[in-house]
Coordinates of C-alpha atoms and ligand atoms in Angstrom, one line a residue:
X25 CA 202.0 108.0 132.5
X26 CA 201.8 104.7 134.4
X27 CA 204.6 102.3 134.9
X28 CA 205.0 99.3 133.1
X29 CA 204.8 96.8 135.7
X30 CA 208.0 94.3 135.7
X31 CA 206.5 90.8 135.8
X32 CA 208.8 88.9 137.9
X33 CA 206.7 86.0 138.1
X34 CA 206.4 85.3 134.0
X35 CA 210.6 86.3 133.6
X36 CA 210.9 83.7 136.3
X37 CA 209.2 81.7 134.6
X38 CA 210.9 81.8 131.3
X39 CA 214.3 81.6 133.1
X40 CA 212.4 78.1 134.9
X41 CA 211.9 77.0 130.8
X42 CA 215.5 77.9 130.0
X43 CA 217.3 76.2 133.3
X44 CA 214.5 72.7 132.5
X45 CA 216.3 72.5 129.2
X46 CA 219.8 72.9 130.3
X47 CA 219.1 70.7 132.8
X48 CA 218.1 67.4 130.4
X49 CA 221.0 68.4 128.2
X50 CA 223.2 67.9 130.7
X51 CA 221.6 64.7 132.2
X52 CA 221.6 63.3 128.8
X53 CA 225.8 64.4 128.8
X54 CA 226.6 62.9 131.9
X55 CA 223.6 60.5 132.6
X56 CA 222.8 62.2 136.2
X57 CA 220.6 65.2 137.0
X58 CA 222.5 68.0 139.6
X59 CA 221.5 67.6 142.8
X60 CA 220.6 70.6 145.6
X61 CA 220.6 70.1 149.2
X62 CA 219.0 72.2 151.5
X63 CA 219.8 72.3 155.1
X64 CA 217.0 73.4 157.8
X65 CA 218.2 74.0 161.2
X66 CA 215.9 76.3 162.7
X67 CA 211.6 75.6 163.3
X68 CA 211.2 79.0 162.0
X69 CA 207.8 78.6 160.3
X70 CA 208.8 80.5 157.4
X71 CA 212.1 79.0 156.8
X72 CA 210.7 75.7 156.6
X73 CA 207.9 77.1 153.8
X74 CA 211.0 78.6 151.6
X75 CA 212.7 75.1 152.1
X76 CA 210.0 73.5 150.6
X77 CA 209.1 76.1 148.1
X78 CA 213.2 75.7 146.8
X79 CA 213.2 71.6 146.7
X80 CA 209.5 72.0 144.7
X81 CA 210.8 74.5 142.2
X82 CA 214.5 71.8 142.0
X83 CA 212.4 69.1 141.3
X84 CA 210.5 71.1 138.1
X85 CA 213.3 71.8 136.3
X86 CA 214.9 68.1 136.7
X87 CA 217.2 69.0 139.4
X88 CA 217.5 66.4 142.3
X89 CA 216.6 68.2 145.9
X90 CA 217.5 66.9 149.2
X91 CA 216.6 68.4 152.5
X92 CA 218.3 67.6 155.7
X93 CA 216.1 68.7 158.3
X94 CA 218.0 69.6 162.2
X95 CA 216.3 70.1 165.2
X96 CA 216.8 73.6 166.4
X97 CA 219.1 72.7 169.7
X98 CA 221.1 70.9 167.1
X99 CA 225.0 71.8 168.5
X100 CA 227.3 74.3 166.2
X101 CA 230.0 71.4 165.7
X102 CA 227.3 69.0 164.4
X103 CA 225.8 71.4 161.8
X104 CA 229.7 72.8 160.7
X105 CA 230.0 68.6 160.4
X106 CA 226.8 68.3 158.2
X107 CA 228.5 70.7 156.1
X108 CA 231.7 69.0 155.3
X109 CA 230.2 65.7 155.4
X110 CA 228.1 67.7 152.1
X111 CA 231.4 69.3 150.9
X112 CA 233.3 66.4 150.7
X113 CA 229.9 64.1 149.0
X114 CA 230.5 64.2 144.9
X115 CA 227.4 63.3 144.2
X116 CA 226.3 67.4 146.1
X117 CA 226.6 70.0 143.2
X118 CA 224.8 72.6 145.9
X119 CA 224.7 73.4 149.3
X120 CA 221.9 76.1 150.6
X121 CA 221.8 76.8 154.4
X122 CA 218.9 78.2 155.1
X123 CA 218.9 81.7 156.8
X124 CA 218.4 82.6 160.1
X125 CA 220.2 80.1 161.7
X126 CA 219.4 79.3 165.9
X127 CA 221.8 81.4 167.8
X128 CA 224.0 78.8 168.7
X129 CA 225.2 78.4 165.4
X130 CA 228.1 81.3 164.1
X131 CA 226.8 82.2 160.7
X132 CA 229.8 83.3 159.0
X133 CA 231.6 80.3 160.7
X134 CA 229.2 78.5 158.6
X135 CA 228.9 80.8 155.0
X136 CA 233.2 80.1 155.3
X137 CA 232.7 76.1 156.2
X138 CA 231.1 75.6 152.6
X139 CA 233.0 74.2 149.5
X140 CA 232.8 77.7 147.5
X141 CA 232.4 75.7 144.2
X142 CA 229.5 74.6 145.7
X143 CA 227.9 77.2 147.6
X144 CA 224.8 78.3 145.6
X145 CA 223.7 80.8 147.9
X146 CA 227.0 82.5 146.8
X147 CA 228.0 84.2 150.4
X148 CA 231.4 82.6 150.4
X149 CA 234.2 85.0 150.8
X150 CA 235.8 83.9 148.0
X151 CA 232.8 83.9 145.8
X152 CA 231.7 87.4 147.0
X153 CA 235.0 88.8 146.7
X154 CA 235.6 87.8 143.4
X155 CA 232.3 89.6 143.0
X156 CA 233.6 93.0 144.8
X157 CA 236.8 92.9 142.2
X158 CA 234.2 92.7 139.2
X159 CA 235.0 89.0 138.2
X160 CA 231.9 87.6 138.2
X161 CA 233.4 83.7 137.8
X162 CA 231.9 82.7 140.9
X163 CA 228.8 81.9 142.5
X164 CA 226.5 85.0 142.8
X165 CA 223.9 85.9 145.1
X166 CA 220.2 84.6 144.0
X167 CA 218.6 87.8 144.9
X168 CA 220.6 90.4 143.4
X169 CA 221.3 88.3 139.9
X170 CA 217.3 87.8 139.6
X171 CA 216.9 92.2 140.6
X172 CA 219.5 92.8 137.7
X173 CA 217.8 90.3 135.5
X174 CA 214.6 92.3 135.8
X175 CA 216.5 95.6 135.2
X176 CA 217.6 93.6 131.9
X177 CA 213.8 92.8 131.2
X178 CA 212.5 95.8 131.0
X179 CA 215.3 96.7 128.5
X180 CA 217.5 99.4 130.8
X181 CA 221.2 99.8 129.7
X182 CA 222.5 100.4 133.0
X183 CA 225.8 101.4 131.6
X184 CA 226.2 105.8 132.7
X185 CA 222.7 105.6 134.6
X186 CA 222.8 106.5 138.4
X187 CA 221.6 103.6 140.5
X188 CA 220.7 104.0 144.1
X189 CA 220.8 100.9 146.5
X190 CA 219.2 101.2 149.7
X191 CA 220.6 99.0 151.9
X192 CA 224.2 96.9 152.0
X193 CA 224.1 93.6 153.4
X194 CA 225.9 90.4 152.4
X195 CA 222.6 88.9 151.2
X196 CA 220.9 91.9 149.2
X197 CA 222.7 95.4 149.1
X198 CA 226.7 95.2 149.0
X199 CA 226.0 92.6 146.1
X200 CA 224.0 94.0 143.8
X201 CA 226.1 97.3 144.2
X202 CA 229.1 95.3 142.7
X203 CA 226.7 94.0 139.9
X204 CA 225.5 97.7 139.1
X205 CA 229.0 98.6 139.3
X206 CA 229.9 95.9 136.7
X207 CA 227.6 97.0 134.2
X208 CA 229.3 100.9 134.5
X209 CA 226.2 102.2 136.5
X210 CA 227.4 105.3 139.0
X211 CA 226.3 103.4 142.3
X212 CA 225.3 105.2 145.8
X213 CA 224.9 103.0 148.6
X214 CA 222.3 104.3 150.8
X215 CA 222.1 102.4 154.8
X216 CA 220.5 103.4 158.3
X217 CA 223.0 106.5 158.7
X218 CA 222.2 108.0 155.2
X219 CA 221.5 111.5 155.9
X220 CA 219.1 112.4 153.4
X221 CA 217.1 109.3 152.1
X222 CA 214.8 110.9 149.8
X223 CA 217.5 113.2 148.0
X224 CA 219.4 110.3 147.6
X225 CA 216.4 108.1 146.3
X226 CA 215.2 111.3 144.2
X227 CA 218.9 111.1 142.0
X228 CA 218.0 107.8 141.1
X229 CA 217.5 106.5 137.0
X230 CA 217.5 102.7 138.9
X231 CA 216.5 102.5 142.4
X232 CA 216.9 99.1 144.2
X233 CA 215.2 98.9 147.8
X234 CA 216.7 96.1 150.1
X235 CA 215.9 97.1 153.7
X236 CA 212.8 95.8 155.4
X237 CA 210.4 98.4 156.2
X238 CA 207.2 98.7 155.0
X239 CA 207.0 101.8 152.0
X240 CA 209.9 103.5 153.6
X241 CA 210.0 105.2 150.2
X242 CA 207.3 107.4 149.9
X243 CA 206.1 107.6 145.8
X244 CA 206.5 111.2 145.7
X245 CA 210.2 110.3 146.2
X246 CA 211.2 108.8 142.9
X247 CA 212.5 110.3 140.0
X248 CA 210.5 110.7 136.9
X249 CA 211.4 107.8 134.3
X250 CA 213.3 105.7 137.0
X251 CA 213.2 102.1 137.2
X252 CA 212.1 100.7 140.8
X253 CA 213.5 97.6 142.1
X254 CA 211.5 96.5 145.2
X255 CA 213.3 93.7 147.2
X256 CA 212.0 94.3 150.6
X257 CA 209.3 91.6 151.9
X258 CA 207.2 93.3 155.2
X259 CA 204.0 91.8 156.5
X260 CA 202.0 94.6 157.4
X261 CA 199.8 94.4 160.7
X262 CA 196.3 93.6 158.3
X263 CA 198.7 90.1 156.6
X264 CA 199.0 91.7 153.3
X265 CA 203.1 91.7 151.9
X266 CA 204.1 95.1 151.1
X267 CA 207.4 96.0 149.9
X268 CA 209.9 98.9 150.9
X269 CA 208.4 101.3 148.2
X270 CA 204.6 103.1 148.7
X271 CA 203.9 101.5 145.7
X272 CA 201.2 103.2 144.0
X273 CA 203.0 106.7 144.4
X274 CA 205.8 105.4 142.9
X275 CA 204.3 104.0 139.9
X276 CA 202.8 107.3 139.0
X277 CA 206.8 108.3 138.4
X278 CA 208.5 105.3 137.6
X279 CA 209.0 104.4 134.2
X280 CA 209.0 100.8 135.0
X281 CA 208.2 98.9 138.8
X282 CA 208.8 95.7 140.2
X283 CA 205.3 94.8 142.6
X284 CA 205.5 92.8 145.9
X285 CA 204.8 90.1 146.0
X286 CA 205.4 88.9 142.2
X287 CA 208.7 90.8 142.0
X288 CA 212.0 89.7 142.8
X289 CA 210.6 87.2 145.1
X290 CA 210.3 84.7 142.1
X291 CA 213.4 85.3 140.7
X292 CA 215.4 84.7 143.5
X293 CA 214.1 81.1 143.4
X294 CA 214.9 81.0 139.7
X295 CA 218.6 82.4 140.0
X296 CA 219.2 79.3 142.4
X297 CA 218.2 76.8 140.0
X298 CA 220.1 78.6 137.9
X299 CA 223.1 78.7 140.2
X300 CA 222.6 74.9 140.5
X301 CA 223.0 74.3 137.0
X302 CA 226.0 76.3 136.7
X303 CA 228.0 74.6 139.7
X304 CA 226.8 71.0 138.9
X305 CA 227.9 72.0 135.3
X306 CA 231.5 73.4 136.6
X307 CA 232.4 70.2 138.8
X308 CA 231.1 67.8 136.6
X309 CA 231.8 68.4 133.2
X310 CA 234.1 71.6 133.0
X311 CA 237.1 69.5 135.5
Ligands
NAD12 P1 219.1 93.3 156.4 O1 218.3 93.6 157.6 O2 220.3 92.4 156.5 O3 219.7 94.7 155.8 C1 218.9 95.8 155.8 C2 219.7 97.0 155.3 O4 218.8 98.2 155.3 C3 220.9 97.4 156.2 O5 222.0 97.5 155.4 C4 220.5 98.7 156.8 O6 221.6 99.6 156.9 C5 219.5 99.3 155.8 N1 218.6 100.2 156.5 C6 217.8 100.0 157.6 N2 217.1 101.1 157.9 C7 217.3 102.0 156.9 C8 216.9 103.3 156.6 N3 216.0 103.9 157.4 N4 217.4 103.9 155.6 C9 218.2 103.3 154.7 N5 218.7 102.1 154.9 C10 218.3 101.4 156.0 O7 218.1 92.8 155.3 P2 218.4 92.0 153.9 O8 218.6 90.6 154.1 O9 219.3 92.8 153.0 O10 216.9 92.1 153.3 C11 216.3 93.4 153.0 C12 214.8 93.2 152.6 O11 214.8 92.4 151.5 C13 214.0 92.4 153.7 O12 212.7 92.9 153.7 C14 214.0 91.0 153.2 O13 212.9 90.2 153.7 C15 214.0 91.2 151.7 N6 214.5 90.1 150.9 C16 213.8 89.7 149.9 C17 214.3 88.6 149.1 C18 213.4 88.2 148.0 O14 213.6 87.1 147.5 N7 212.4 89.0 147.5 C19 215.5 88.1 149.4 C20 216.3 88.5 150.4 C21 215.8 89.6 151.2

């Protein structure tokens, strides 16, 4: 039986519909619309594309979007100074670094400089710490909310199920292992020295793939009935994006599958519109 294919780009969009109406609510509350700002500090070609792609998708829902954009020499103190200058601004609900920064810069110097109440990428100790001790008060990573989101789309109860995360990093993995583990899914965290991938991936009722290499997961891999999450963005040599999961295999077995692109890529958009709202909402009307 084939897999129903998990339309990230339509239950992005709904969640667009839902975060445009929140949005006007709360400008007609407090009279002002919540305002974003991205920071650019490298020339990386695709950084700046995601920039623009996050302060387009702001401006559609009614949020304000500001982008400060720094040369790529620009000194460590100056950007940690940005950053305060944006912390201490009431009129910034969010503050988004882009990722990679130059290698000047100390990136967890700068994930620690920002205002947690206002750091909508949600990397913040605090706000990933809360996280890891299941209070999910904070600010949460964009990327893992929008992968559970689509595990709630396509109507999973996670709670007892066996979910498999291959890969743990700040951004993608360690998070969305303490979001599984919220909703009383047995989690494994699989990483480069996993012995046995494809056992691992093979116990899996929810597999989520976060690691960066094209179809590392072979179809024949998956369990029967499982629910594929496929964060992983790879260019392959021909252009085309291909995820970490051989997909067609895999949707032979899966139950339900998330395609690249027009998986999780739009929803991580959505979740920061959505964290946005939520911290514009907490500083300005919730104090
Ligand atoms: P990362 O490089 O920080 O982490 C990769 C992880 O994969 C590491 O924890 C590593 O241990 C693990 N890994 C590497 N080789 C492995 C192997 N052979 N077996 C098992 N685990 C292995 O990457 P990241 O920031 O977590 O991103 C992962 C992927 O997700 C990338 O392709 C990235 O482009 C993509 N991504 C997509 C979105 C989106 O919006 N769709 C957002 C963030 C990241």
């Amino acid at each position: 039986m084939a897999a129903q294919i998990i339309d990230g780009k339509a239950v992005a969009q709904r969640l667009r519909g839902e975060i445009k109406t929140k949005v006007a609510d709360l400008v007609a509350h407090i009279g002002v619309a919540p305002h974003l700002v991205v920071v650019l500090a490298s020339d990386d070609p695709a950084s700046a594309v995601y920039v623009r792609n996050k302060g387009k998708a702001a401006e559609e829902v009614g949020i304000r979007s500001t982008q400060h954009t720094l040369p790529a020499n620009t000194e460590k103190a100056a950007l940690l100074e940005l950053i305060q200058k944006l912390n201490a601004d009431p009129d910034v609900d969010g503050i988004l670094v882009q990722l990679p920064v130059p290698k000047q810069h100390d990136t967890e110097a700068l994930i620690r400089a920002l205002d947690p109440a206002k750091d909508v990428d949600g990397l913040h100790p605090l706000n990933a710490g809360l996280l890891s001790r299941g209070d999910e008060s904070g600010l949460i990573p964009c990327t893992p909310k929008g992968c559970i989101k689509l595990i709630e789309s396509a109507g999973v109860d996670l709670a007892g199920k066996h979910a498999v995360v291959l890969g743990r990093s700040r951004l993608v993995g360690r998070p969305v292992a303490d979001l599984l583990l919220n909703r009383n899914a047995t989690v494994t965290t699989c990483h480069s020295r996993t012995k046995d991938l494809a056992q691992e991936v093979g116990r899996a009722d929810v597999l989520i793939a976060a690691i960066g290499k094209e179809e590392l997961v072979k179809g024949s891999w998956v369990k029967f009935g499982a629910t594929v999450i496929d964060v992983g963005i790879n260019r392959n040599p021909a252009g085309k994006l291909t995820g970490d999961v051989a997909f067609p295999g895999a949707a032979e077995r899966a139950a339900a599958i998330t395609p690249v692109p027009g998986g999780v890529g739009p929803m991580t958009i959505a979740c920061l519109l959505e964290n946005t709202l939520i911290a514009a909402t907490r500083r300005r009307v919730m104090r």
